[in-house]
């Protein structure tokens, strides 16, 4: 038996595997950053932490998953050459990402003006690129401001207490 080890292919495969882990981590981070904000809003919780990019990040989750699967496909093929339709698939993925950016920002503006603007009180805004706390009443807002200064981790416990949810383990 004659084995021929091509180090260039091994380097390419390792680079592609690293790309899978990076894209996968970023995609999972998008999911973790967006879903709690949106579910708190849908459930009409007493305290809502809303980040303006949540809808955009949620819409990017499927695109990121497709990119991870495409890179995995190329990594594990024998020739490491993607089929011709992958060019079109990546182009479509980039266009979907652009549409997701536009639609996500429009949804964020709608959410800021309708549910958060009418049913909630603006409580605490750290900066332009960070999220904003909205509460049902001014009294809850005062409690949130106090917890932000003292013990940040108790905000979720306060929210569960106000909404009558059982304690999370």
XYZ file of C-alpha atoms in Angstrom:
169
model
C 0.000 0.000 0.000
C 1.183 3.416 -0.913
C -0.047 6.374 1.135
C 0.466 9.878 -0.096
C -0.025 12.589 2.526
C -0.680 16.021 1.130
C 0.054 18.585 3.845
C -1.560 21.408 1.873
C -4.914 19.602 1.924
C -4.549 18.959 5.643
C -3.860 22.669 6.230
C -6.895 23.626 4.140
C -9.123 21.169 5.986
C -7.919 22.421 9.368
C -8.580 26.002 8.265
C -12.067 25.049 7.111
C -12.739 23.250 10.402
C -11.650 26.383 12.241
C -14.047 28.341 10.031
C -16.847 25.947 10.968
C -16.180 26.490 14.662
C -15.981 30.274 14.274
C -19.138 30.547 12.130
C -20.916 28.078 14.412
C -19.935 30.025 17.518
C -20.991 33.340 16.029
C -24.285 31.841 14.839
C -24.987 30.373 18.271
C -24.066 33.719 19.842
C -26.587 35.436 17.554
C -29.230 33.001 18.743
C -28.406 33.471 22.422
C -28.334 37.257 22.076
C -31.659 37.590 20.295
C -34.084 34.952 21.543
C -34.353 36.008 25.238
C -35.057 39.626 24.243
C -37.787 38.665 21.816
C -39.407 36.031 24.066
C -39.558 38.487 26.987
C -41.300 40.936 24.681
C -43.758 38.333 23.360
C -44.552 37.112 26.886
C -45.133 40.739 28.023
C -42.809 40.379 30.993
C -42.671 43.075 33.682
C -39.043 43.859 32.854
C -37.877 43.723 29.233
C -34.268 44.164 28.158
C -34.392 45.024 24.458
C -31.424 45.343 22.124
C -32.180 47.077 18.818
C -30.349 44.409 16.800
C -32.253 41.428 18.208
C -34.480 40.890 15.187
C -31.558 41.215 12.802
C -29.543 38.679 14.814
C -32.477 36.277 14.879
C -32.913 36.560 11.103
C -29.183 35.879 10.610
C -29.376 32.578 12.511
C -30.616 30.457 9.538
C -28.107 32.090 7.174
C -25.278 31.294 9.596
C -26.441 27.679 9.877
C -26.457 27.350 6.077
C -22.930 28.766 5.861
C -21.712 26.319 8.519
C -23.250 23.373 6.667
C -21.794 24.548 3.350
C -18.302 24.879 4.815
C -18.670 21.445 6.419
C -19.661 19.974 3.055
C -16.595 21.431 1.355
C -14.347 20.303 4.213
C -15.324 16.661 3.974
C -15.418 16.206 0.195
C -12.546 14.349 -1.399
C -11.509 17.085 -3.834
C -12.381 20.002 -1.500
C -14.007 21.736 -4.475
C -17.576 22.907 -3.954
C -20.150 22.210 -6.659
C -21.041 25.051 -9.013
C -24.379 25.732 -7.345
C -22.557 26.737 -4.146
C -21.644 30.037 -5.794
C -25.303 30.806 -6.279
C -26.137 29.538 -2.796
C -23.575 31.841 -1.175
C -24.822 34.764 -3.267
C -28.393 34.035 -2.212
C -27.233 33.737 1.410
C -25.562 37.146 1.268
C -28.713 38.665 -0.250
C -30.874 37.059 2.441
C -28.521 38.529 5.052
C -29.007 41.978 3.495
C -32.782 41.595 3.467
C -32.622 40.336 7.063
C -30.673 43.431 8.047
C -33.272 45.747 6.516
C -36.312 43.815 7.784
C -34.746 43.332 11.220
C -34.117 47.035 11.641
C -37.642 47.892 10.484
C -39.081 45.402 13.006
C -36.895 46.894 15.733
C -38.218 50.384 15.035
C -41.812 49.125 15.024
C -41.268 47.381 18.373
C -39.701 50.500 19.860
C -42.706 52.641 18.970
C -45.656 50.344 19.486
C -45.336 47.775 22.295
C -42.417 49.346 24.110
C -43.576 52.916 23.521
C -47.153 52.410 24.715
C -47.132 49.598 27.291
C -43.755 50.126 28.956
C -41.725 52.830 30.673
C -38.206 53.546 29.407
C -36.062 52.725 32.402
C -32.325 52.513 31.812
C -30.222 52.962 28.695
C -26.483 52.384 29.036
C -25.401 53.587 25.617
C -26.257 53.650 21.914
C -24.919 50.172 21.157
C -26.251 48.429 24.253
C -29.747 47.325 25.134
C -32.374 49.234 27.038
C -34.442 48.233 30.049
C -38.190 48.792 29.828
C -40.533 48.196 32.765
C -44.297 48.194 33.291
C -44.290 50.899 35.988
C -42.021 53.550 37.465
C -41.824 51.608 40.754
C -40.366 48.585 38.998
C -37.977 50.911 37.175
C -36.633 52.226 40.484
C -36.002 48.648 41.641
C -34.209 47.833 38.388
C -31.996 50.924 38.673
C -31.080 49.940 42.225
C -30.276 46.351 41.170
C -28.158 47.586 38.258
C -25.993 49.474 40.744
C -25.830 46.744 43.383
C -26.480 43.218 42.109
C -27.141 42.881 38.388
C -27.882 39.140 38.519
C -30.989 39.669 40.674
C -32.886 41.450 37.879
C -34.003 38.135 36.383
C -35.133 36.942 39.835
C -37.121 40.155 40.307
C -38.703 39.690 36.886
C -39.704 36.105 37.729
C -41.127 37.232 41.080
C -43.166 40.025 39.488
C -44.555 37.698 36.825
C -45.270 34.861 39.280
C -42.920 32.387 37.628
C -41.240 29.656 39.690
C -37.593 30.143 40.585
C -35.122 28.941 37.981
C -32.411 26.570 39.102
